[in-house]
């Protein structure tokens, strides 16, 4: 290739990287300014003085913001584990056991995944109120599991289909039971599929908003996106606290995305090619 | 033969056992609430069950027809979807083509494209809300210093600008998702098609028009379906960016339904809005599936 297109290519790539990153960079810079620096005009581009005061304040003065992050962790991990176990079994049965109506069941699972979350809210709120599941981790984990199960079943089923059938047949001839085949043969072989799906479900759960907003009404039970969004209250917007809390709340997803970039990319795009 | 039948029956039995937990959860969390929303929308009741359920027919739907705020939120939702999706598609295809080239630092570039997608939308909205800030925001600072704008702009305070601002945040976040799906499609196009094209003396534009685009149709449709359904239920973006303002200019159907249900505590009227939204999304998915089938 000659030189000019290379230059254009690199400038376009550079431009997209800059556009993707600058809001996050600006957020981090804001969190490193003191209050006077945040509310100054003309705007301070570089923090002066650069200070970690806001981070220190969060730990000492507003620990409820850390509580939100912890809540998100509990819900995210719980939802991921539950979704993978329940969805793994279903995905396996629907892809490998030659079940009757497996195709119909898969289509049903796909169609219910299109339900808008807002449509679930009135009834789910009432049901959870009656069952005592409002403001409980069990409740929100269950709700998130329901929301992300369809994706999980489809992803894992498409992963199981890539495994050779012969191994299972041999195991069956050896007299192994179904559950043992699943746990001692299928699981070890398909862990990359589980990792990719699990990471994406965790991110989905971490980012989920409407159900987390409505099913956790007590401040101490809120997840990070909801708690931080509601933190400003009615009038004042303490941007020094909000920017810092936002940095803390997005670090987990940024780290996961950075480390497991390949797995996540694979997981996101696997189903779409067909 | 008999042994085979036993194994076959046992397999079916085990299979049912394996899928049962999934269907129980889906029934409780997805199917029952949607059915219940329809039931609530044609009745009158109180949240705590104090007031017994009473069937009122289409009363709430009739009330919606006269509800200006409902029509406004429906049009906000449709306009938002109709503007952001084409923008995302164009940028997504462009980004995907870019990421399909080979260059140094590709890993980093892909990561940069993946990041906006991975962030919680509600927090994205907060990040941008701060940059749009009329008094201390980054956009006014850069705009004024470079002379692009003459005086500070109240990005989220004007009806048209607020909608545009919301579209920009959405496009920023989701073009990358479009790009990822389209990139997967690009990578499945056989290389030798392009070699053949080059032998025929095709220009790069012709290659794009005659090889890439037709073979990408499937991926593009998938991306469009997923994203349109997403855009039609947009909720936390206006919730955290503008709270639907100014004067309902960015109040989407989801946000309005939420307010009716949980702020005005009108469960039945809110359920009617939710059912209408459900119907819009359902019709759209049918339309897409139909066009997809039709074209193939």
Coordinates of C-alpha atoms in Angstrom, one line a residue:
Chain A
X1 CA 0.0 0.0 0.0
X2 CA 1.3 3.5 -0.7
X3 CA 1.9 6.2 1.8
X4 CA -1.1 8.4 1.7
X5 CA -3.8 5.9 2.6
X6 CA -1.6 4.7 5.6
X7 CA -1.6 8.3 6.9
X8 CA -5.4 8.5 6.5
X9 CA -5.9 5.1 8.1
X10 CA -3.8 6.1 11.2
X11 CA -5.5 9.4 11.6
X12 CA -8.9 7.8 11.4
X13 CA -7.8 5.2 14.0
X14 CA -6.4 7.9 16.2
X15 CA -9.5 10.0 15.9
X16 CA -11.8 7.0 17.0
X17 CA -9.5 6.2 19.9
X18 CA -9.6 9.8 21.0
X19 CA -13.4 10.1 20.7
X20 CA -13.9 6.9 22.6
X21 CA -11.5 7.8 25.4
X22 CA -11.8 11.5 26.0
X23 CA -15.0 11.4 28.2
X24 CA -13.3 8.9 30.5
X25 CA -10.1 10.9 30.6
X26 CA -12.1 14.1 31.4
X27 CA -13.9 12.2 34.1
X28 CA -10.7 11.0 35.7
X29 CA -9.2 14.5 35.5
X30 CA -12.3 16.0 37.1
X31 CA -12.0 13.6 40.0
X32 CA -8.4 14.7 40.6
X33 CA -9.2 18.4 41.0
X34 CA -10.2 20.1 44.2
X35 CA -13.6 21.8 44.4
X36 CA -12.3 25.2 43.4
X37 CA -10.7 23.6 40.4
X38 CA -13.9 21.8 39.3
X39 CA -16.0 25.0 39.5
X40 CA -13.6 27.4 37.9
X41 CA -14.0 29.4 34.7
X42 CA -12.0 29.4 32.5
X43 CA -12.0 25.6 32.8
X44 CA -8.9 24.0 34.2
X45 CA -7.8 21.4 31.7
X46 CA -5.1 19.9 34.0
X47 CA -5.9 19.6 37.7
X48 CA -4.1 22.3 39.6
X49 CA -3.4 21.2 42.3
X50 CA -3.6 17.6 41.4
X51 CA -5.1 16.0 44.5
X52 CA -6.5 12.6 45.7
X53 CA -8.6 14.5 48.2
X54 CA -11.9 13.4 46.6
X55 CA -10.9 9.7 46.8
X56 CA -9.9 10.1 50.4
X57 CA -13.2 11.8 51.2
X58 CA -15.2 9.0 49.7
X59 CA -13.6 6.5 52.0
X60 CA -13.9 8.7 55.1
X61 CA -17.1 10.8 54.5
X62 CA -19.4 9.1 52.1
X63 CA -18.8 5.3 52.5
X64 CA -22.4 4.7 51.2
X65 CA -20.9 5.2 47.7
X66 CA -18.6 2.3 48.3
X67 CA -21.5 0.3 49.6
X68 CA -23.2 0.7 46.2
X69 CA -20.1 -0.7 44.5
X70 CA -20.1 -3.6 46.9
X71 CA -23.8 -4.3 46.3
X72 CA -23.1 -4.3 42.6
X73 CA -20.4 -6.9 43.1
X74 CA -22.7 -9.2 45.2
X75 CA -25.5 -9.0 42.7
X76 CA -23.1 -9.3 39.7
X77 CA -21.3 -12.4 41.1
X78 CA -24.5 -14.0 42.3
X79 CA -26.3 -13.4 39.0
X80 CA -23.3 -14.7 37.0
X81 CA -23.0 -17.9 39.0
X82 CA -26.7 -18.6 39.0
X83 CA -27.1 -17.8 35.3
X84 CA -24.3 -20.0 34.2
X85 CA -25.4 -23.0 36.3
X86 CA -29.1 -22.8 35.3
X87 CA -28.4 -21.7 31.7
X88 CA -25.6 -24.2 31.3
X89 CA -27.8 -27.2 32.0
X90 CA -30.5 -25.9 29.7
X91 CA -28.1 -24.9 26.9
X92 CA -26.6 -28.4 27.1
X93 CA -30.0 -30.2 27.1
X94 CA -31.2 -28.1 24.2
X95 CA -28.1 -28.5 22.0
X96 CA -26.9 -32.0 22.8
X97 CA -29.6 -34.2 24.2
X98 CA -31.7 -34.4 21.0
X99 CA -34.7 -33.3 23.0
X100 CA -38.1 -33.1 21.3
X101 CA -39.2 -29.6 20.6
X102 CA -35.7 -28.3 21.3
X103 CA -36.0 -25.9 18.4
X104 CA -39.3 -24.5 19.6
X105 CA -38.0 -24.0 23.1
X106 CA -35.0 -22.1 21.8
X107 CA -37.2 -19.8 19.8
X108 CA -39.4 -19.2 22.9
X109 CA -36.3 -18.3 24.9
X110 CA -35.2 -15.9 22.2
X111 CA -38.6 -14.2 22.0
X112 CA -39.0 -13.6 25.7
X113 CA -35.5 -12.0 25.7
X114 CA -37.1 -9.2 23.6
X115 CA -39.5 -8.2 26.4
X116 CA -38.7 -4.6 27.4
X117 CA -37.6 -4.4 31.1
X118 CA -40.0 -1.6 31.8
X119 CA -42.9 -3.9 30.9
X120 CA -41.9 -6.2 33.7
X121 CA -41.7 -3.5 36.4
X122 CA -45.3 -3.0 37.7
X123 CA -46.0 -6.7 38.2
X124 CA -42.5 -7.6 39.3
X125 CA -42.6 -4.9 41.9
X126 CA -45.9 -6.1 43.2
X127 CA -44.8 -9.8 43.2
X128 CA -41.6 -9.0 45.0
X129 CA -43.4 -6.9 47.5
X130 CA -45.7 -9.8 48.3
X131 CA -42.9 -12.3 48.5
X132 CA -40.7 -10.0 50.6
X133 CA -38.1 -9.9 47.9
X134 CA -37.8 -6.1 47.6
X135 CA -34.5 -4.8 48.9
X136 CA -32.9 -8.3 49.0
X137 CA -29.9 -9.6 47.1
X138 CA -31.8 -12.8 46.4
X139 CA -34.6 -10.8 44.7
X140 CA -32.4 -8.7 42.4
X141 CA -30.1 -11.7 41.6
X142 CA -33.1 -13.7 40.6
X143 CA -34.5 -10.8 38.5
X144 CA -31.1 -10.3 36.7
X145 CA -30.8 -14.0 36.2
X146 CA -34.2 -14.0 34.4
X147 CA -33.2 -11.1 32.3
X148 CA -29.9 -12.6 31.1
X149 CA -30.7 -16.3 31.0
X150 CA -31.9 -16.2 27.4
X151 CA -28.6 -14.8 26.2
X152 CA -26.7 -17.3 28.3
X153 CA -28.7 -20.3 27.0
X154 CA -28.1 -19.3 23.4
X155 CA -24.4 -18.5 23.9
X156 CA -23.7 -21.8 25.7
X157 CA -25.8 -23.9 23.4
X158 CA -23.9 -22.5 20.4
X159 CA -20.7 -23.3 22.3
X160 CA -21.7 -26.9 23.1
X161 CA -22.5 -27.5 19.5
X162 CA -18.8 -27.0 18.6
X163 CA -17.7 -29.9 20.8
X164 CA -17.3 -33.3 19.2
X165 CA -20.2 -35.8 19.9
X166 CA -17.9 -38.8 20.0
X167 CA -16.6 -38.1 23.5
X168 CA -20.1 -38.0 25.0
X169 CA -21.1 -41.2 23.2
X170 CA -18.0 -43.0 24.5
X171 CA -18.7 -41.8 28.0
X172 CA -22.3 -43.0 27.7
X173 CA -21.2 -46.4 26.6
X174 CA -19.0 -46.5 29.6
X175 CA -22.1 -46.1 31.6
X176 CA -21.6 -42.6 32.9
X177 CA -24.8 -40.8 34.0
X178 CA -25.9 -37.5 32.4
X179 CA -25.0 -35.3 35.2
X180 CA -21.5 -36.8 35.5
X181 CA -21.0 -36.4 31.8
X182 CA -22.0 -32.8 32.0
X183 CA -19.8 -32.0 35.0
X184 CA -16.7 -34.1 34.3
X185 CA -16.6 -33.9 30.5
X186 CA -18.6 -31.1 29.1
X187 CA -17.7 -28.4 31.7
X188 CA -13.9 -28.9 31.5
X189 CA -14.1 -28.8 27.7
X190 CA -16.3 -25.8 27.4
X191 CA -14.8 -23.5 30.1
X192 CA -13.7 -20.8 27.6
X193 CA -17.4 -20.5 26.5
X194 CA -18.4 -20.2 30.2
X195 CA -15.8 -17.6 30.9
X196 CA -16.8 -15.4 27.9
X197 CA -20.5 -15.7 28.7
X198 CA -19.9 -15.2 32.4
X199 CA -17.9 -12.0 31.9
X200 CA -20.6 -10.5 29.6
X201 CA -23.4 -11.5 32.0
X202 CA -21.4 -9.9 34.9
X203 CA -21.0 -6.6 32.8
X204 CA -24.7 -6.8 31.9
X205 CA -25.7 -7.1 35.6
X206 CA -23.2 -4.4 36.7
X207 CA -24.8 -2.0 34.2
X208 CA -28.5 -3.0 34.5
X209 CA -30.6 0.0 35.6
X210 CA -34.4 -0.2 35.6
X211 CA -34.9 -3.4 37.7
X212 CA -32.1 -2.4 40.1
X213 CA -33.7 1.0 40.5
X214 CA -37.2 -0.3 41.3
X215 CA -36.5 -3.5 43.2
X216 CA -33.9 -1.9 45.6
X217 CA -35.8 1.0 47.2
X218 CA -33.6 1.4 50.3
X219 CA -30.5 3.5 49.9
X220 CA -28.2 1.0 51.5
X221 CA -29.2 -1.7 49.0
X222 CA -28.7 0.3 45.8
X223 CA -26.3 -0.8 43.1
X224 CA -23.6 1.5 41.8
X225 CA -25.2 3.0 38.6
X226 CA -28.5 3.7 40.5
X227 CA -27.0 4.9 43.7
X228 CA -24.6 7.3 42.0
X229 CA -27.3 8.6 39.7
X230 CA -29.7 9.3 42.6
X231 CA -26.9 10.6 44.8
X232 CA -27.1 14.2 43.6
X233 CA -30.5 14.6 45.2
X234 CA -32.9 17.3 44.0
X235 CA -30.9 20.4 43.5
X236 CA -27.2 20.4 44.2
X237 CA -24.8 18.4 42.1
X238 CA -21.6 17.6 44.0
X239 CA -19.5 16.8 40.9
X240 CA -16.3 16.3 42.9
X241 CA -18.0 13.3 44.7
X242 CA -20.0 12.1 41.7
X243 CA -17.0 12.0 39.3
X244 CA -14.9 10.2 41.9
X245 CA -17.6 7.6 42.6
X246 CA -18.1 7.1 38.9
X247 CA -14.4 6.4 38.4
X248 CA -14.6 3.8 41.2
X249 CA -17.7 2.3 39.8
X250 CA -16.4 1.9 36.2
X251 CA -13.0 0.6 37.2
X252 CA -14.2 -3.0 37.5
X253 CA -15.8 -3.1 34.0
X254 CA -12.8 -1.3 32.5
X255 CA -10.4 -3.8 34.0
X256 CA -12.5 -6.8 33.0
X257 CA -12.8 -5.5 29.5
X258 CA -9.1 -4.7 29.2
X259 CA -8.0 -8.1 30.5
X260 CA -10.6 -10.3 28.8
X261 CA -11.0 -8.2 25.6
X262 CA -10.7 -11.3 23.3
X263 CA -13.2 -13.5 25.2
X264 CA -15.7 -10.6 25.4
X265 CA -15.4 -9.8 21.7
X266 CA -15.8 -13.5 20.9
X267 CA -18.8 -13.8 23.2
X268 CA -20.5 -10.7 21.9
X269 CA -20.3 -11.6 18.3
X270 CA -20.6 -15.4 18.3
X271 CA -24.4 -15.5 17.9
X272 CA -24.7 -12.7 15.4
X273 CA -23.0 -14.3 12.4
X274 CA -25.7 -16.8 11.9
Chain B
X1 CA -34.3 -52.0 20.4
X2 CA -35.8 -52.1 23.8
X3 CA -32.6 -50.8 25.4
X4 CA -32.5 -48.0 22.9
X5 CA -36.0 -47.0 23.7
X6 CA -35.2 -46.9 27.4
X7 CA -32.1 -44.7 26.8
X8 CA -34.2 -42.5 24.5
X9 CA -36.9 -42.1 27.2
X10 CA -34.3 -41.4 29.9
X11 CA -32.6 -38.8 27.7
X12 CA -35.9 -37.0 27.2
X13 CA -36.6 -37.2 30.9
X14 CA -33.1 -35.8 31.8
X15 CA -33.5 -33.1 29.2
X16 CA -36.7 -31.9 30.7
X17 CA -35.1 -31.9 34.1
X18 CA -32.2 -29.8 32.8
X19 CA -34.4 -27.1 31.1
X20 CA -36.9 -26.9 33.9
X21 CA -35.0 -24.4 36.2
X22 CA -34.5 -22.1 33.2
X23 CA -38.1 -22.1 32.3
X24 CA -39.2 -21.6 35.9
X25 CA -37.0 -18.5 36.2
X26 CA -38.1 -17.2 32.8
X27 CA -41.8 -17.8 33.7
X28 CA -41.5 -15.9 37.0
X29 CA -39.3 -13.0 35.9
X30 CA -40.3 -12.5 32.2
X31 CA -43.6 -14.1 31.2
X32 CA -45.8 -13.7 34.3
X33 CA -45.0 -10.0 34.7
X34 CA -45.8 -9.2 31.1
X35 CA -49.1 -11.1 31.3
X36 CA -49.8 -9.4 34.6
X37 CA -49.1 -6.0 33.1
X38 CA -51.8 -6.6 30.5
X39 CA -54.2 -7.7 33.3
X40 CA -53.3 -4.5 35.3
X41 CA -53.8 -2.3 32.3
X42 CA -57.4 -3.3 31.9
X43 CA -58.3 -3.0 35.6
X44 CA -58.2 -0.8 38.6
X45 CA -56.4 -1.8 41.8
X46 CA -53.9 -0.6 44.4
X47 CA -50.3 -1.7 44.7
X48 CA -50.7 -3.3 48.1
X49 CA -53.9 -5.2 47.1
X50 CA -55.9 -3.1 49.6
X51 CA -58.3 -2.0 46.8
X52 CA -59.5 -5.2 45.2
X53 CA -59.0 -5.6 41.4
X54 CA -61.8 -4.4 39.3
X55 CA -62.1 -4.8 35.5
X56 CA -62.4 -1.5 33.7
X57 CA -61.9 -2.6 30.1
X58 CA -60.0 -0.2 27.9
X59 CA -60.5 2.9 30.1
X60 CA -56.8 3.5 30.7
X61 CA -56.0 3.1 27.0
X62 CA -58.8 5.6 26.2
X63 CA -57.3 8.0 28.7
X64 CA -53.9 7.6 27.0
X65 CA -55.4 8.8 23.7
X66 CA -56.1 12.1 25.3
X67 CA -52.8 12.3 27.2
X68 CA -50.5 14.8 25.5
X69 CA -47.5 13.8 27.6
X70 CA -48.0 10.2 26.4
X71 CA -48.0 11.2 22.7
X72 CA -45.0 13.5 23.3
X73 CA -43.0 10.6 24.9
X74 CA -44.0 8.3 22.1
X75 CA -42.8 10.8 19.5
X76 CA -39.6 11.5 21.5
X77 CA -38.9 7.7 21.5
X78 CA -39.5 7.3 17.8
X79 CA -37.5 10.5 16.9
X80 CA -34.6 9.4 19.1
X81 CA -34.6 6.0 17.5
X82 CA -34.9 7.2 14.0
X83 CA -32.0 9.6 14.3
X84 CA -29.6 7.6 16.4
X85 CA -29.8 4.3 14.6
X86 CA -28.8 5.5 11.1
X87 CA -25.9 7.5 12.6
X88 CA -24.8 4.5 14.6
X89 CA -25.0 2.3 11.5
X90 CA -22.9 4.5 9.3
X91 CA -20.3 5.0 12.1
X92 CA -20.4 1.4 13.0
X93 CA -19.8 0.2 9.4
X94 CA -16.9 2.8 9.2
X95 CA -15.4 1.7 12.5
X96 CA -15.7 -2.0 11.5
X97 CA -14.0 -1.4 8.1
X98 CA -11.2 0.5 10.0
X99 CA -10.7 -2.3 12.5
X100 CA -10.6 -4.8 9.7
X101 CA -7.5 -3.2 8.3
X102 CA -4.1 -4.2 9.7
X103 CA -2.1 -1.5 11.5
X104 CA 0.1 -1.1 14.6
X105 CA -1.6 -0.7 17.9
X106 CA -4.7 -2.6 16.8
X107 CA -5.3 -4.2 20.2
X108 CA -5.4 -0.8 21.9
X109 CA -7.7 0.6 19.2
X110 CA -10.2 -2.2 19.6
X111 CA -10.1 -1.8 23.3
X112 CA -10.9 1.9 22.9
X113 CA -13.9 1.0 20.8
X114 CA -15.0 -1.6 23.3
X115 CA -14.8 0.7 26.4
X116 CA -17.8 2.9 25.8
X117 CA -20.0 -0.2 25.3
X118 CA -18.8 -1.7 28.6
X119 CA -19.7 1.3 30.7
X120 CA -23.1 1.5 32.5
X121 CA -25.3 3.8 30.4
X122 CA -26.5 5.7 33.5
X123 CA -22.9 6.6 34.4
X124 CA -22.1 7.5 30.8
X125 CA -25.0 9.9 31.0
X126 CA -23.5 11.5 34.2
X127 CA -20.1 11.8 32.5
X128 CA -21.6 13.6 29.5
X129 CA -23.9 15.7 31.7
X130 CA -20.9 17.1 33.3
X131 CA -19.2 17.9 29.9
X132 CA -22.5 19.5 28.7
X133 CA -22.7 21.6 31.9
X134 CA -23.5 25.2 30.8
X135 CA -21.3 26.9 33.4
X136 CA -18.3 24.7 33.9
X137 CA -18.5 22.2 31.1
X138 CA -15.8 21.0 28.8
X139 CA -17.8 21.6 25.6
X140 CA -18.5 25.3 26.3
X141 CA -14.8 25.8 27.3
X142 CA -13.4 24.2 24.1
X143 CA -16.1 25.8 22.0
X144 CA -15.6 29.3 23.2
X145 CA -11.8 29.1 23.1
X146 CA -11.7 27.8 19.6
X147 CA -14.4 30.3 18.5
X148 CA -16.8 27.7 17.3
X149 CA -19.5 29.2 19.6
X150 CA -19.7 32.8 20.5
X151 CA -21.3 32.5 23.9
X152 CA -21.9 29.6 26.4
X153 CA -24.6 27.2 25.2
X154 CA -27.1 25.6 27.5
X155 CA -26.8 22.1 25.9
X156 CA -29.4 20.4 28.0
X157 CA -31.6 23.4 28.6
X158 CA -33.0 23.8 25.1
X159 CA -35.5 21.3 23.7
X160 CA -33.8 20.6 20.4
X161 CA -30.2 20.8 21.8
X162 CA -31.1 18.4 24.6
X163 CA -32.4 15.8 22.1
X164 CA -29.3 16.2 20.0
X165 CA -27.1 15.9 23.1
X166 CA -28.9 12.7 24.1
X167 CA -28.5 11.3 20.6
X168 CA -24.7 12.1 20.7
X169 CA -24.3 10.2 24.0
X170 CA -26.1 7.2 22.6
X171 CA -24.2 7.2 19.3
X172 CA -20.9 7.4 21.2
X173 CA -21.8 4.4 23.3
X174 CA -23.4 2.1 20.8
X175 CA -21.6 2.7 17.5
X176 CA -18.9 0.4 18.9
X177 CA -21.4 -2.3 19.5
X178 CA -22.7 -2.0 15.9
X179 CA -19.0 -2.1 14.8
X180 CA -18.3 -5.3 16.7
X181 CA -21.2 -7.2 15.1
X182 CA -20.4 -5.9 11.7
X183 CA -16.7 -6.7 12.1
X184 CA -17.6 -10.3 12.8
X185 CA -19.5 -10.3 9.6
X186 CA -16.6 -8.7 7.7
X187 CA -14.2 -11.3 8.9
X188 CA -16.4 -14.1 7.6
X189 CA -16.2 -12.8 4.0
X190 CA -13.8 -15.0 2.1
X191 CA -10.6 -13.2 1.1
X192 CA -10.4 -14.7 -2.4
X193 CA -13.6 -12.7 -3.3
X194 CA -11.6 -9.5 -3.0
X195 CA -8.7 -11.0 -5.0
X196 CA -11.1 -11.9 -7.8
X197 CA -12.5 -8.4 -7.6
X198 CA -9.0 -6.9 -7.9
X199 CA -8.3 -9.1 -11.0
X200 CA -11.4 -7.7 -12.5
X201 CA -10.0 -4.2 -11.9
X202 CA -12.6 -3.1 -9.3
X203 CA -12.0 0.1 -7.4
X204 CA -12.1 0.0 -3.6
X205 CA -15.5 1.7 -3.7
X206 CA -16.8 -1.0 -6.2
X207 CA -15.4 -3.7 -3.9
X208 CA -17.3 -2.2 -1.0
X209 CA -20.6 -1.8 -3.0
X210 CA -20.5 -5.1 -4.8
X211 CA -18.8 -7.5 -2.4
X212 CA -18.7 -6.2 1.1
X213 CA -22.1 -4.6 1.5
X214 CA -24.2 -7.5 0.0
X215 CA -22.4 -10.0 2.2
X216 CA -22.8 -7.9 5.3
X217 CA -26.5 -7.6 4.9
X218 CA -27.1 -10.4 7.5
X219 CA -24.9 -8.9 10.2
X220 CA -26.3 -5.4 9.6
X221 CA -29.8 -6.6 10.0
X222 CA -29.0 -8.4 13.3
X223 CA -27.3 -5.2 14.6
X224 CA -30.2 -3.1 13.5
X225 CA -32.8 -5.3 15.2
X226 CA -30.9 -5.5 18.5
X227 CA -30.2 -1.8 18.5
X228 CA -33.6 -0.6 17.5
X229 CA -35.3 -2.6 20.2
X230 CA -32.8 -1.2 22.6
X231 CA -33.3 2.4 21.5
X232 CA -37.1 2.0 21.8
X233 CA -36.8 1.1 25.4
X234 CA -34.2 3.8 26.3
X235 CA -34.6 4.6 30.0
X236 CA -31.6 5.4 32.0
X237 CA -30.0 7.7 29.5
X238 CA -32.6 10.4 29.9
X239 CA -33.1 9.4 33.5
X240 CA -29.5 10.4 34.4
X241 CA -28.8 12.9 31.7
X242 CA -31.9 15.2 31.7
X243 CA -34.6 13.6 33.7
X244 CA -36.7 13.9 30.6
X245 CA -36.4 17.6 30.4
X246 CA -36.6 20.4 29.5
X247 CA -40.4 20.2 29.5
X248 CA -40.5 16.5 28.5
X249 CA -38.4 17.1 25.4
X250 CA -36.3 14.0 26.1
X251 CA -38.9 12.0 28.1
X252 CA -38.9 8.6 26.4
X253 CA -41.8 6.2 26.7
X254 CA -40.0 4.1 29.3
X255 CA -39.2 7.1 31.4
X256 CA -42.8 8.4 31.3
X257 CA -44.1 4.9 32.1
X258 CA -41.7 4.7 35.1
X259 CA -42.9 8.1 36.4
X260 CA -46.6 7.2 36.0
X261 CA -46.0 4.0 37.8
X262 CA -43.6 4.9 40.6
X263 CA -43.9 8.7 41.0
X264 CA -47.7 9.2 40.4
X265 CA -48.2 5.6 41.7
X266 CA -50.8 4.8 39.0
X267 CA -50.0 1.2 38.4
X268 CA -52.9 0.5 36.1
X269 CA -52.4 3.6 33.9
X270 CA -48.7 3.0 33.8
X271 CA -49.3 -0.6 32.7
X272 CA -51.3 0.6 29.7
X273 CA -48.3 2.6 28.6
X274 CA -46.0 -0.3 29.1
X275 CA -48.3 -2.6 27.0
X276 CA -48.3 0.0 24.2
X277 CA -44.5 0.1 24.2
X278 CA -44.4 -3.7 24.2
X279 CA -46.7 -3.7 21.1
X280 CA -44.5 -1.1 19.3
X281 CA -41.4 -3.2 19.9
X282 CA -43.2 -6.4 18.9
X283 CA -44.5 -4.9 15.6
X284 CA -41.0 -3.6 14.8
X285 CA -39.4 -7.0 15.4
X286 CA -42.1 -8.6 13.2
X287 CA -41.4 -6.0 10.5
X288 CA -37.7 -6.7 10.6
X289 CA -38.1 -10.5 10.5
X290 CA -40.5 -10.1 7.6
X291 CA -38.1 -7.9 5.5
X292 CA -35.2 -10.1 6.3
X293 CA -37.1 -13.2 5.1
X294 CA -38.4 -11.4 2.1
X295 CA -35.1 -10.2 0.9
X296 CA -33.3 -13.5 1.3

